[in-house]
N, CA and C of each residue as an Amber inpcrd file, in Angstrom:
protein
   534
   0.9640000  -1.8520000   0.5260000  -0.1620000   0.0620000   0.2370000
   0.8400000   0.9640000   0.0160000   2.0340000   1.1470000   0.7540000
   3.0500000   2.5280000   0.9720000   3.4040000   2.8520000  -0.9020000
   3.6980000   1.6480000  -0.6380000   4.7970000   1.3970000  -2.3190000
   3.5740000   2.1900000  -3.4240000   2.1570000   2.1600000  -3.5990000
   1.6360000   2.0640000  -3.8600000   1.1300000   3.9050000  -3.9530000
   1.1530000   4.5230000  -3.1680000   0.8510000   5.6970000  -2.2710000
   2.4000000   7.0110000  -3.5050000   3.4510000   6.3490000  -2.7260000
   4.6440000   6.3580000  -3.0030000   4.6520000   6.7290000  -4.4540000
   4.2070000   5.7690000  -5.6160000   3.8120000   6.1900000  -6.8660000
   3.2260000   6.6300000  -7.5300000   2.2280000   6.9550000  -6.5390000
   0.3050000   7.7810000  -7.3090000   1.1520000   9.8280000  -6.5360000
   2.1080000   9.6000000  -5.8890000   2.9860000  10.6930000  -5.7400000
   3.2630000  11.4320000  -6.8340000   4.3120000  10.4120000  -6.7160000
   5.3840000  10.2670000  -8.4370000   4.5800000  10.6000000  -9.4960000
   3.2900000   9.8670000  -9.2400000   2.4360000  10.4190000 -10.8320000
   1.3460000  10.6120000 -11.1920000   1.6100000  11.9170000 -10.0560000
   0.8870000  12.8820000  -9.4130000  -0.7770000  12.2980000  -9.9790000
  -0.9030000  11.0710000  -9.3630000  -1.9860000  10.3030000  -9.4770000
  -3.9370000  10.9550000  -8.2950000  -4.4010000  11.4210000  -8.9080000
  -5.2290000  12.0030000  -8.5620000  -6.2410000  11.2730000  -7.5010000
  -5.8170000  11.8800000  -6.1960000  -6.7230000  11.4340000  -5.1500000
  -6.2250000  10.6820000  -4.1370000  -4.4920000  10.7080000  -4.0820000
  -3.3100000  10.0590000  -3.6190000  -3.5250000  11.4480000  -2.4180000
  -3.5480000  12.0880000  -2.5330000  -3.2630000  12.9060000  -1.4010000
  -5.0270000  12.8750000  -0.7270000  -6.5910000  12.8510000  -0.8060000
  -6.5810000  12.5720000  -0.4730000  -6.9390000  11.8250000   0.4200000
  -6.5170000  11.0950000  -0.0560000  -6.5660000   8.8010000   0.4790000
  -5.3330000   9.2150000   1.6810000  -4.6300000   9.6950000   2.1730000
  -3.7460000   9.4800000   3.5810000  -4.0430000  10.9970000   4.7670000
  -4.7630000  12.1530000   3.9750000  -5.3840000  12.6850000   4.6410000
  -6.0540000  11.9660000   4.9790000  -6.6950000  11.6700000   4.9240000
  -7.6260000  10.5680000   5.5990000  -6.8040000   9.5590000   6.5810000
  -6.1430000   9.3910000   6.0650000  -6.0810000   8.2350000   7.0700000
  -4.7040000   8.7840000   7.8400000  -5.3660000   8.4670000   9.5080000
  -4.2720000   8.6310000  10.8050000  -3.3400000   8.1790000  10.7360000
  -3.4040000   6.6810000  10.9750000  -2.6770000   5.2550000  10.5610000
  -1.5390000   6.5180000  10.0860000  -1.5220000   7.0250000   8.7940000
  -0.0890000   7.2920000   7.9560000   0.6470000   7.9240000   8.2550000
   0.4560000   9.2110000   9.5080000   1.2530000   9.7580000  10.5900000
   1.8830000   9.7910000  10.6630000   2.3420000   8.4820000  11.3450000
   3.8420000   8.5240000  11.5220000   4.7920000   7.3950000  10.6250000
   4.3350000   6.7210000   9.4280000   4.4640000   6.5090000   8.0560000
   5.0230000   8.1850000   7.7790000   3.8990000   9.3470000   7.4280000
   4.9300000   9.8000000   6.5320000   6.1920000  10.6220000   7.0750000
   6.0100000  10.6490000   8.6450000   7.2320000  11.3460000   9.2740000
   9.0240000  10.6930000   8.6360000   8.6500000   9.2560000   9.4730000
   9.5860000   8.5450000   8.6250000   9.5810000   8.2270000   7.5940000
   9.0100000   8.2910000   7.0610000   8.8110000   7.8690000   5.2460000
  10.4800000   9.8540000   4.9760000   9.3410000  10.7750000   5.0370000
  10.9430000  11.9680000   4.9500000  12.1370000  12.0330000   6.0350000
  12.1650000  10.9510000   6.6750000  13.3150000  10.9990000   8.1530000
  14.2450000  10.6350000   6.6310000  12.9210000   9.4180000   6.1240000
  14.5260000   8.9450000   5.6260000  14.8580000   9.1350000   4.5440000
  13.9310000   9.1570000   3.0850000  14.1820000  10.7590000   1.5690000
  14.6200000  11.4460000   2.4180000  14.9120000  12.5480000   3.4860000
  16.1040000  13.4560000   3.7250000  17.4700000  12.6680000   3.7180000
  17.5260000  11.7400000   4.2350000  19.0970000  10.7510000   5.2960000
  18.7930000  10.5790000   3.6180000  18.9920000   9.8730000   2.1000000
  19.8900000  10.2160000   0.7040000  19.1990000  10.8370000   0.1110000
  19.1600000  11.6810000   0.6460000  18.7350000  12.9630000  -0.6380000
  20.2660000  13.7710000   0.1930000  21.2220000  13.3360000   1.1960000
  21.8460000  13.5650000   1.7230000  23.0440000  13.5550000   1.3320000
  22.3730000  11.7920000   1.5130000  24.0620000  11.2580000   0.9670000
  24.4240000  11.1610000  -0.7880000  22.7070000  11.9150000  -1.1320000
  23.9950000  12.3590000  -2.1300000  24.6510000  14.2430000  -2.2730000
  24.1930000  15.1890000  -1.9590000  24.2970000  15.8190000  -1.3950000
  25.6390000  15.5420000  -0.9890000  25.9380000  14.6000000  -0.2120000
  27.5320000  15.8230000  -0.0470000  28.1320000  14.4150000   0.0330000
  28.3330000  13.7710000  -0.8510000  29.2970000  12.7530000  -1.4660000
  30.6240000  13.8180000  -2.2590000  31.9150000  13.1340000  -1.7810000
  32.8180000  14.2180000  -1.8760000  34.3960000  14.8380000  -1.1010000
  32.5010000  14.8700000   0.1950000  34.5650000  15.0590000   1.6640000
  34.5740000  14.1290000   2.1650000  34.9020000  12.6650000   1.5370000
  35.4360000  11.4020000   2.6250000  34.5190000  11.3730000   3.1610000
  34.8790000   9.4930000   3.4580000  34.0720000   8.8960000   4.4100000
  33.3670000   9.7680000   5.9220000  33.8310000  10.1290000   6.4390000
  33.3800000  10.8630000   7.4110000  32.9750000  12.0870000   7.0390000
  33.6680000  13.0280000   6.3960000  32.7920000  13.6410000   5.9770000
  31.1250000  14.1490000   5.1540000  31.0720000  12.5840000   4.4380000
  30.1670000  12.4800000   3.6910000  29.0470000  12.0060000   4.6000000
  29.2010000  11.2280000   5.7540000  28.3600000  10.8130000   6.9050000
  27.8230000  11.5860000   7.8690000  28.6830000  12.3970000   8.7620000
  28.0840000  13.5120000   8.8620000  26.9650000  14.7920000   8.1720000
  27.9890000  15.0480000   7.3500000  27.2390000  15.6660000   6.6420000
  25.8830000  14.8230000   6.1910000  25.5940000  14.0310000   6.0800000
  24.3230000  12.9930000   5.2760000  23.8070000  14.1590000   6.3060000
  23.7480000  12.7890000   7.4730000  23.0350000  13.1490000   9.3120000
  23.0560000  14.5960000   9.4990000  23.8970000  15.3420000   9.7770000
  23.3640000  16.9750000  10.4130000  22.6330000  17.4360000   9.0810000
  22.6270000  17.5120000   7.8820000  21.7730000  17.5290000   6.7610000
  20.0700000  17.0660000   6.3100000  20.6740000  16.0080000   7.4610000
  18.9440000  14.7100000   7.1490000  18.3190000  15.7860000   9.0890000
  18.7530000  15.7210000  10.0910000  18.5580000  16.4660000  10.6790000
  17.6940000  18.7370000  10.5020000  18.9170000  18.6790000   9.5920000
  17.9170000  20.3180000   8.9490000  17.4550000  19.8550000   8.2320000
  17.2930000  19.2520000   7.2500000  16.0550000  18.8970000   6.6080000
  14.2490000  18.3060000   7.0080000  15.2980000  17.7520000   8.1140000
  13.6500000  17.5320000   9.2460000  12.9220000  18.5870000   9.3620000
  14.4950000  19.0840000  10.5170000  13.1410000  20.2350000  11.0850000
  12.7310000  21.1060000  10.1410000  13.6820000  21.1540000   9.2930000
  13.2720000  22.8060000   7.8380000  11.4270000  21.6600000   6.5460000
  11.4870000  20.3660000   6.9830000   9.8000000  20.1280000   6.6710000
   8.8310000  20.5880000   7.4320000   9.5110000  20.6060000   9.2880000
   8.2810000  20.2210000  10.3180000   7.9890000  21.9630000  10.7590000
   8.7230000  23.0730000  10.2820000   8.5570000  23.9840000   9.9940000
   7.5230000  24.3570000   9.2520000   8.2230000  24.1010000   7.9500000
   7.3380000  23.8230000   6.3170000   6.0630000  24.1970000   6.5930000
   5.7290000  22.6490000   7.1940000   4.1800000  22.3090000   6.8430000
   3.3350000  23.4040000   8.3580000   4.1880000  23.2200000   8.8990000
   3.1000000  23.9670000   9.7770000   3.7200000  25.5570000   9.5760000
   4.5030000  25.7900000   9.0070000   3.8000000  27.9010000   8.3600000
   2.5510000  27.4980000   7.1150000   2.8390000  26.0490000   6.5320000
   2.2360000  26.0820000   5.1820000   0.2200000  25.3190000   6.3230000
   0.4950000  24.9810000   7.5230000  -0.7880000  24.7980000   8.0960000
  -1.3380000  26.1400000   8.8720000  -0.1150000  27.0830000   9.5700000
  -1.1430000  27.6520000   9.8480000  -0.7500000  29.0350000   9.0540000
  -1.0890000  29.4130000   7.9790000  -1.0570000  29.8030000   7.3990000
  -2.3780000  29.4740000   6.9100000  -2.3340000  28.8930000   6.0820000
  -3.7350000  27.7890000   5.8650000  -5.3420000  27.4550000   6.8810000
  -4.6070000  27.3110000   7.6400000  -6.0270000  28.0240000   8.4070000
  -6.6820000  29.3960000   9.4690000  -5.1920000  29.7020000  10.0440000
  -5.3280000  31.2720000  10.4550000  -5.7330000  32.0770000   8.9940000
  -5.5780000  32.4790000   7.6320000  -5.0250000  33.6330000   6.8660000
  -6.5410000  33.4580000   5.6780000  -6.5350000  31.5650000   5.3130000
  -8.0420000  31.5550000   4.7920000  -8.9540000  30.8500000   4.9730000
  -8.5250000  30.7400000   6.4510000  -9.4680000  29.7790000   7.0050000
 -10.1200000  28.4900000   6.8200000  -9.0080000  27.7330000   6.7180000
  -9.2070000  26.7400000   5.7670000  -9.7310000  24.7970000   6.9930000
 -10.6800000  24.2040000   7.2040000 -10.0570000  22.9860000   7.9320000
  -9.6470000  22.4720000   7.3040000  -8.2850000  21.7470000   8.7580000
  -6.5640000  20.9210000   8.4620000  -5.7370000  21.3360000   9.2370000
  -5.9890000  19.7100000   9.6960000  -5.4840000  19.3360000  10.9030000
  -3.1970000  19.7590000  10.5250000  -3.0370000  20.0680000  11.9660000
  -1.6170000  19.6630000  11.3050000  -0.7300000  18.0440000  11.1710000
  -1.4220000  17.4090000  11.2100000  -1.3390000  15.9020000  11.4060000
  -2.0570000  16.2120000   9.5410000  -3.0750000  15.8590000   9.4080000
  -3.2250000  15.7450000   8.5830000  -2.4880000  16.7550000   7.0280000
  -2.0340000  17.7110000   7.1460000  -0.3710000  18.4560000   6.1710000
   0.4450000  17.9060000   5.9280000   1.5900000  17.4810000   7.3100000
   2.2580000  16.5060000   7.4290000   2.1220000  15.1990000   6.8000000
   0.8320000  14.3610000   7.2920000   0.4860000  13.3200000   6.6050000
   0.8220000  13.7710000   4.5880000  -0.2640000  14.9160000   3.9720000
   0.4610000  14.8290000   2.4900000   1.3360000  15.4370000   2.0720000
   1.5400000  16.7300000   2.9550000   3.0280000  16.8360000   2.8570000
   4.2850000  15.8560000   2.7770000   4.5720000  14.8040000   3.4890000
   5.4690000  13.6770000   3.9070000   5.2130000  13.3050000   2.8360000
   3.7110000  13.4820000   2.3610000   3.6580000  11.7700000   0.9710000
   4.9760000  13.2380000  -0.0250000   4.3190000  14.0690000  -0.5810000
   4.8910000  14.6210000  -1.6160000   6.2740000  15.0480000  -1.9800000
   6.9370000  14.9020000  -0.2760000   8.1740000  14.5960000  -0.0900000
   8.8800000  13.9810000  -0.7530000   8.4140000  12.5320000  -0.9170000
   9.3890000  11.7000000  -2.3200000   9.5990000  11.8090000  -3.2730000
   9.8310000  12.7360000  -4.1150000  10.8160000  14.3140000  -4.9880000
  11.8210000  14.2110000  -4.7770000  12.6180000  14.3850000  -3.1530000
  13.4320000  14.8610000  -2.1530000  14.5260000  13.5060000  -2.9320000
  13.5400000  12.6060000  -2.8940000  14.1190000  10.9230000  -2.6060000
  15.7650000  11.2540000  -4.2810000  15.1940000  12.2140000  -5.7520000
  16.1180000  11.5730000  -6.3260000  16.9070000  12.7490000  -6.5090000
  18.0760000  13.5060000  -5.0910000  18.5400000  14.0790000  -4.2830000
  19.7740000  12.9690000  -4.5580000  18.7870000  11.1650000  -4.3150000
  20.8710000  10.9880000  -3.9670000  20.8530000   9.9960000  -5.7920000
  20.4850000  11.2140000  -6.4120000  21.6190000  11.0140000  -7.8830000
  22.5770000  11.5010000  -6.9790000  22.6190000  12.8320000  -6.3750000
  23.4000000  13.5300000  -6.1590000  24.9700000  12.7160000  -6.0720000
  25.0100000  11.5210000  -5.5320000  26.6210000  10.8580000  -5.3660000
  27.1460000  10.9580000  -6.4680000  26.4260000  10.9960000  -8.5060000
  26.6800000   9.5920000  -8.8080000  27.4250000  11.0370000 -10.3660000
  27.0180000  12.5940000  -8.7710000  28.1840000  13.6930000  -9.3590000
  29.7780000  13.5850000  -8.7960000  30.6000000  12.9990000  -8.7610000
  31.8940000  12.2740000  -8.4770000  32.7520000  12.3210000  -9.5680000
  30.9620000  11.5520000 -10.3170000  31.6780000  10.6460000 -11.5770000
  32.0760000  12.1320000 -12.4610000  32.9620000  12.4030000 -12.9300000
  33.8110000  13.7120000 -14.3830000  32.6280000  13.0140000 -15.4460000
  32.1880000  14.2210000 -15.3990000  30.9420000  14.2100000 -16.6430000
  29.9650000  14.5970000 -16.5680000  29.4950000  12.9300000 -15.1030000
  28.1350000  13.0170000 -15.7260000  27.0970000  14.0990000 -14.4700000
  28.0850000  15.3200000 -13.6700000  27.0500000  16.2090000 -13.2790000
  26.8270000  16.8330000 -14.2870000  26.7600000  16.6090000 -15.6780000
  26.0020000  17.6690000 -16.1870000  24.8960000  16.7660000 -16.4030000
  24.1260000  15.2720000 -16.3310000  23.9800000  14.9280000 -16.1280000
  23.0970000  15.2620000 -15.6300000  22.9330000  14.7580000 -14.3240000
  22.3310000  15.1900000 -12.3600000  22.2160000  16.1690000 -12.6940000
  22.6850000  17.1830000 -13.0830000  22.1970000  18.2550000 -12.3640000
  20.6810000  19.2050000 -13.1640000  21.0330000  18.3500000 -14.7080000
  19.3020000  18.7240000 -14.7590000  18.0360000  18.0730000 -14.2320000
  18.1140000  16.8830000 -14.3080000  17.7700000  16.1830000 -12.6960000
  16.8350000  16.5330000 -11.4440000  17.7530000  16.6080000 -11.0650000
  17.7040000  17.5520000  -9.8210000  16.5660000  18.4920000  -9.9040000
  17.6210000  19.0540000 -10.7410000  16.7360000  20.4200000 -10.8440000
  14.6060000  20.0320000 -10.6670000  14.6210000  19.2120000 -11.9730000
  13.0430000  18.9080000 -12.8770000  12.5760000  18.4600000 -11.2640000
  13.3340000  17.4480000 -10.6130000  13.1050000  16.5580000  -9.2810000
  12.0670000  17.6720000  -8.7410000  13.6510000  19.0520000  -8.1720000
  13.1700000  19.8840000  -7.8140000  11.7080000  20.3500000  -8.1080000
  11.2630000  20.7710000  -8.8820000  10.3500000  22.1980000  -9.6240000
   9.2310000  20.7990000  -9.5060000   9.5930000  19.9470000  -9.6630000
   8.8490000  18.8460000  -9.7140000   8.1710000  18.1550000  -8.1730000
   9.0440000  18.1980000  -6.9780000   8.6770000  18.3340000  -6.0220000
   7.8530000  19.7520000  -4.9330000   8.2190000  20.9440000  -5.5660000
   7.6700000  22.0220000  -5.4450000   6.0950000  21.7010000  -5.8590000
   6.0680000  20.7440000  -6.7590000   4.2170000  20.9890000  -7.4060000
   3.9770000  19.9110000  -6.5370000   4.5330000  19.3090000  -6.1280000
   4.3570000  17.8800000  -6.0410000   3.0820000  17.8170000  -4.3040000
   4.0020000  18.8690000  -3.8490000   3.3840000  20.1950000  -2.0610000
   2.6660000  21.3110000  -2.7950000   1.8370000  21.4590000  -3.5280000
   0.9480000  22.8300000  -4.0620000  -0.1070000  21.4760000  -4.3990000
  -0.2850000  20.7150000  -5.4240000  -0.8690000  20.0710000  -4.9480000
  -1.3350000  19.5450000  -4.0730000  -0.1890000  18.4880000  -2.7300000
  -0.8880000  17.3680000  -1.5790000  -1.1050000  19.1270000  -1.3580000
  -1.2110000  19.9030000  -0.9730000  -1.9460000  21.7690000  -0.1590000
  -3.1860000  21.6290000  -0.6720000  -2.5200000  21.8810000  -1.8130000
  -4.3750000  21.7090000  -2.3440000  -5.9330000  20.9940000  -1.5060000
  -5.3320000  19.6940000  -2.0180000  -6.1260000  18.9800000  -1.3110000
  -5.7300000  18.9320000   0.6290000  -5.3180000  19.2180000   0.7790000
  -5.1170000  18.9750000   2.1600000  -6.5220000  20.5040000   2.6200000
  -5.7060000  21.8410000   1.9500000  -6.6600000  22.5700000   2.6790000
  -7.7760000  23.0270000   2.4400000  -8.1380000  22.6490000   0.8040000
  -9.2310000  22.2220000   0.3640000  -9.7880000  23.5980000  -0.1170000
  -8.1210000  24.3990000  -0.8700000  -9.4440000  25.3200000  -0.8330000
  -9.5110000  25.8750000  -2.2860000  -9.2070000  26.9510000  -3.3770000
  -9.4190000  26.7920000  -3.9370000  -7.2710000  26.7500000  -5.1650000
  -6.7630000  27.6610000  -5.8270000  -5.7870000  27.3360000  -6.0210000
  -4.9330000  28.4610000  -5.6520000  -5.4210000  29.5060000  -5.6370000
  -5.0520000  30.7230000  -5.4530000  -4.0430000  30.1930000  -3.3950000
  -4.6560000  30.5790000  -3.2880000  -4.9150000  30.4380000  -1.8150000
  -3.4820000  29.0010000  -1.3360000  -3.8680000  27.8950000  -1.7460000
  -2.1900000  27.2830000  -1.4320000  -0.8590000  27.3270000  -2.3420000
  -0.9510000  27.4780000  -3.3520000   0.0610000  28.7120000  -4.0950000
   1.2250000  29.6760000  -3.4130000  -0.2120000  30.4830000  -2.2880000
   0.3080000  31.6050000  -1.4370000   1.5430000  30.9370000   0.0530000
  -0.2110000  30.0620000   0.7110000   0.5800000  28.7280000   1.5920000
   2.1040000  27.8120000   1.6870000   2.1270000  27.3760000   0.2180000
   3.5740000  26.7510000  -0.0520000   4.7840000  27.5970000  -0.3130000
   4.2200000  29.1340000  -1.1250000   6.1560000  29.4890000  -1.4430000
   6.3830000  30.5910000   0.2330000   4.7910000  31.0440000   0.4000000
   5.3970000  31.5590000   1.7530000   6.1660000  29.7960000   3.0700000
   6.0380000  28.7810000   3.1620000   6.5120000  27.7650000   3.4690000
   7.8870000  27.0140000   2.6930000   8.0440000  27.6160000   1.7030000
   8.9480000  27.3240000   1.8330000  10.4430000  27.6040000   1.6220000
  10.0310000  29.7040000   1.7430000  10.9280000  30.1800000   1.8580000
  11.7120000  30.5140000   3.4060000   9.9880000  29.7310000   4.0650000
  10.7100000  29.7230000   5.6450000  11.6240000  27.7140000   5.7370000
  11.6930000  27.8450000   5.1420000  11.9520000  26.4770000   5.0610000
  13.3700000  26.3910000   4.7150000  13.4660000  27.5650000   3.5560000
  14.8630000  27.8530000   3.2940000  15.8300000  28.5650000   3.6510000
  14.6360000  28.6360000   4.8990000  15.9460000  29.9930000   6.3130000
  16.5010000  29.4280000   7.2020000  15.3820000  27.8380000   7.6470000
  15.1970000  27.3760000   8.6370000  16.9730000  26.3890000   7.9170000
  16.7220000  26.1280000   6.5810000  17.3140000  25.2720000   6.7300000
  19.3040000  25.5490000   6.4550000  19.0880000  26.5670000   5.9480000
  20.1370000  27.8060000   6.2620000  20.6070000  28.3430000   8.0500000
  19.5740000  28.1440000   8.4820000  19.8600000  28.8340000   9.5360000
  20.7700000  27.4750000  10.4450000  19.7890000  26.1440000  10.3080000
  20.4410000  25.0780000  11.4850000  21.5630000  24.6500000  10.4730000
  21.6720000  24.5130000   9.8610000  22.1910000  23.9890000   8.2840000
  24.2030000  24.6950000   8.9690000  23.5900000  26.4070000   9.0240000
  24.8090000  26.9210000   9.8180000  25.2460000  26.6950000  11.8050000
  24.0220000  26.3810000  12.6190000  24.3610000  26.2330000  13.5450000
  24.9460000  24.5880000  13.8220000  24.3740000  23.6290000  13.0720000
  24.8290000  22.6380000  13.0400000  25.7300000  22.0820000  12.8210000
  26.4670000  22.3920000  11.3740000  27.1660000  23.1470000  11.2880000
  29.4540000  23.7160000  12.2080000  28.2180000  24.7010000  12.8630000
  29.3420000  24.8600000  13.4550000  29.6760000  23.8510000  14.9010000
  29.0610000  22.7480000  15.7970000  28.2170000  22.5990000  16.6560000
  29.9530000  21.0700000  16.1300000  29.1660000  20.6320000  14.7990000
  29.8690000  18.9430000  14.1290000  30.5050000  19.3600000  12.8640000
């Protein structure tokens, strides 16, 4: 069932986000999915740092990405409820956005970047996956918020801006610690 949902998220299957929004048992799975995908993404992002730097970078990056996801989901939920009067809970937002987060796994392809010449092929794929991930978040937020198109777009833009800020700040702090 999880694999069907992941494939549904990758293929933008209609209804997959409505399905997880209602499935309260999916909340923990969504958090696990976010953590595992963040780790895989960061394995690709920290290639070329030597083994110890690669592992430490992946762990620190994973922590940063999970914190960024949590804050981003909170912001999307808060803006949706407060500004646009959406009837949504934080857990519903985590379930839908957590499933949409599957696009971040493509970052694992960054591992191929250390092979000369492949970065030219990998970089465009990573950019396309990032755009697809943003679209997936938009579709997921629209489903969870049950709003017209413009309001979810605003919430996602605000959520992603906050994620960028959180990732930069927590990455900087964790970088000082480690």
